[in-house]
Short mmCIF file of C-alpha atoms in Angstrom, two decimals:
data_model
loop_
_atom_site.label_atom_id
_atom_site.label_comp_id
_atom_site.label_asym_id
_atom_site.label_seq_id
_atom_site.Cartn_x
_atom_site.Cartn_y
_atom_site.Cartn_z
CA MET A 858 134.89 91.61 93.86
CA ALA A 859 135.34 93.02 97.00
CA ASP A 860 132.64 95.71 96.47
CA LYS A 861 130.00 93.17 95.59
CA HIS A 862 130.44 91.35 98.83
CA HIS A 863 130.61 94.75 100.91
CA GLN A 864 127.40 95.71 99.49
CA ALA A 865 125.95 92.15 99.77
CA ILE A 866 126.94 92.09 103.80
CA ILE A 867 125.04 95.85 104.09
CA ASP A 868 122.18 94.31 102.47
CA ALA A 869 122.14 92.08 104.62
CA LEU A 870 122.48 93.82 107.87
CA ASP A 871 119.73 96.06 106.79
CA VAL A 872 117.39 92.92 105.59
CA LEU A 873 118.15 91.45 109.36
CA ALA A 874 117.50 94.80 111.24
CA ARG A 875 114.06 95.36 109.54
CA GLY A 876 113.36 91.96 110.56
CA ALA A 877 112.36 91.19 106.93
CA SER A 878 114.87 87.90 106.45
CA THR A 879 113.31 85.66 103.94
CA LYS A 880 116.46 83.15 103.73
CA THR A 881 117.16 82.71 107.55
CA ASN A 882 115.10 82.52 110.92
CA GLY A 883 115.79 86.26 111.70
CA LYS A 884 117.94 86.07 114.55
CA ILE A 885 121.38 87.89 114.46
CA THR A 886 124.09 86.24 113.90
CA SER A 887 127.02 85.58 111.53
CA VAL A 888 125.62 82.93 109.96
CA ASN A 889 122.56 84.26 109.23
CA LEU A 890 124.20 87.35 108.15
CA ALA A 891 126.44 85.58 105.75
CA ARG A 892 123.09 83.46 104.27
CA GLU A 893 121.40 86.70 104.06
CA ALA A 894 124.54 88.27 102.28
CA GLY A 895 125.06 85.02 99.99
CA VAL A 896 128.24 84.63 101.03
CA SER A 897 130.55 82.15 103.13
CA ARG A 898 131.01 82.53 106.59
CA ALA A 899 134.48 83.08 106.17
CA THR A 900 134.16 85.92 104.14
CA ILE A 901 132.04 87.37 106.62
CA TYR A 902 134.41 86.82 109.50
CA ARG A 903 136.79 88.71 107.17
CA TYR A 904 134.90 91.50 106.18
CA LEU A 905 133.88 92.20 109.60
CA ASP A 906 137.35 92.15 110.44
CA GLU A 907 138.87 94.26 107.57
CA PHE A 908 136.04 96.69 107.82
CA GLN A 909 135.45 98.42 110.63
CA ASP A 910 132.20 100.08 109.47
CA LEU A 911 130.48 97.00 109.02
CA ASN A 912 131.68 95.53 112.28
CA ASP A 913 130.25 98.60 114.09
CA ALA A 914 126.85 98.52 112.15
CA PHE A 915 127.12 94.49 112.89
CA GLU A 916 127.73 94.83 117.08
CA ALA A 917 124.94 97.57 117.06
CA LEU A 918 122.48 95.41 115.30
CA LYS A 919 123.42 92.87 117.64
CA LYS A 920 123.22 95.06 120.52
CA ASN A 921 120.27 96.72 119.61
CA GLY A 922 118.12 94.33 118.06
CA ILE A 923 115.73 94.64 115.09
CA GLN A 924 114.29 97.66 114.14
CA ARG A 925 110.70 96.17 113.88
CA THR A 926 107.76 98.06 111.83
CA ASP A 927 104.09 97.12 112.71
CA ASN A 928 103.91 93.31 113.51
CA ALA A 929 106.71 92.11 110.84
CA PRO A 930 107.59 88.52 111.56
CA ILE A 931 110.67 87.25 113.81
CA THR A 932 110.90 83.92 112.26
CA LEU A 933 109.96 81.99 109.06
CA LEU A 934 107.52 80.09 111.19
CA GLU A 935 105.83 83.24 111.98
CA ALA A 936 105.91 84.67 108.82
CA TYR A 937 104.25 81.09 107.91
CA GLN A 938 101.60 81.45 110.34
CA GLN A 939 101.08 84.77 109.46
CA ARG A 940 100.54 84.13 105.86
CA GLU A 941 98.14 81.12 106.75
CA LEU A 942 95.93 83.44 108.95
CA GLU A 943 95.88 86.09 106.36
CA VAL A 944 94.89 83.12 103.51
CA LYS A 945 92.32 81.91 105.78
CA LYS A 946 90.84 85.23 106.26
CA LEU A 947 90.78 85.89 102.49
CA ARG A 948 89.13 82.52 101.84
CA SER A 949 86.50 83.46 103.92
CA GLU A 950 86.04 86.94 102.42
CA LEU A 951 85.80 84.97 98.62
CA LYS A 952 83.29 82.41 100.77
CA GLU A 953 81.24 85.82 101.55
CA CYS A 954 81.68 87.14 98.15
CA LYS A 955 80.34 83.98 96.28
CA GLN A 956 77.57 83.57 98.35
CA ASP A 957 76.68 87.35 98.20
CA ILE A 958 76.67 86.56 94.70
CA VAL A 959 74.27 83.66 94.66
CA ASN A 960 72.15 85.68 96.86
CA ILE A 961 71.59 88.45 94.20
CA ASN A 962 71.55 85.96 91.12
CA LYS A 963 68.42 84.78 93.27
CA LEU A 964 66.87 88.05 93.57
CA ARG A 965 67.16 88.78 90.26
CA ALA A 966 66.00 85.88 89.13
CA HIS A 967 62.63 86.41 91.14
CA GLN A 968 62.59 89.93 90.00
CA ILE A 969 62.29 89.20 86.36
CA GLN A 970 60.03 86.63 86.91
CA LEU A 971 57.93 89.40 88.90
CA LEU A 972 58.26 91.46 85.83
CA TRP A 973 57.21 89.08 82.92
CA MET A 974 54.03 88.06 85.19
CA GLU A 975 53.33 91.68 85.31
CA ASN A 976 53.94 92.10 81.48
CA ASN A 977 51.50 88.98 80.79
CA ARG A 978 49.15 90.65 83.10
CA LEU A 979 49.39 94.08 81.12
CA GLN A 980 49.44 92.39 77.88
CA ASP A 981 46.49 90.52 78.86
CA GLU A 982 44.99 93.97 80.34
CA LEU A 983 45.57 95.56 76.62
CA SER A 984 43.86 93.01 74.66
CA ARG A 985 40.67 93.16 76.89
CA LEU A 986 40.82 97.34 76.50
CA LYS A 987 41.49 96.55 72.45
CA SER A 988 38.47 94.55 72.16
CA LEU A 989 36.40 96.90 74.52
CA VAL A 990 37.56 99.53 71.94
CA ALA A 991 36.29 97.59 69.03
CA ASP A 992 33.27 96.90 70.49
CA ASN A 993 32.54 100.11 71.60
CA ILE A 994 33.47 101.79 68.11
CA SER A 995 31.36 99.00 66.30
CA ASN A 996 28.51 99.82 68.61
CA LEU A 997 28.90 103.75 67.87
CA LEU A 998 29.14 103.01 64.10
CA THR A 999 25.68 100.66 64.05
CA LYS A 1000 23.74 103.24 65.51
#
C-alpha cells in the first residue's frame, strides 16, 4: 500500500511541477498535492515526514515554482478560458469552411449550367450541319 501512495505522490508532484493540474487550481500546496495524488492530507503530511526524497521534491517545487512550458494555464479558470477561445476559433474556422463549400457549390452549379448550354448549342449546330450535309448530298445526287 505504501508504494502505491508513494508513486501517486511522485506523480502528483510531477503534475504540479508541469502546471498540468486537472484536479486543483494548480497552486503548489500540500492540500493540492493530496488532491492530485488522490490521498488524504494526513497521508501527504505523513509521507512528507517519512520520506526525505518526497519532502525535498515538494520543498524544491514550492521554492522554484512551476516549470511552465509554452503557455500552459496556471488555474482551472485559465484552462477553461483557453478552451473557450479555442472553441471560438474552431467554430469560426468551421463557419468559414461551410461558406467556402456553399461558394464552391454555387460555382459548380454555374459551370454545369454553362456546360449544359454549350452542349445544347453544339447539338443544334450538329443538327444544322447534318441537315446541310444531307441537302448537299441530295443536290449532288440529283445533278
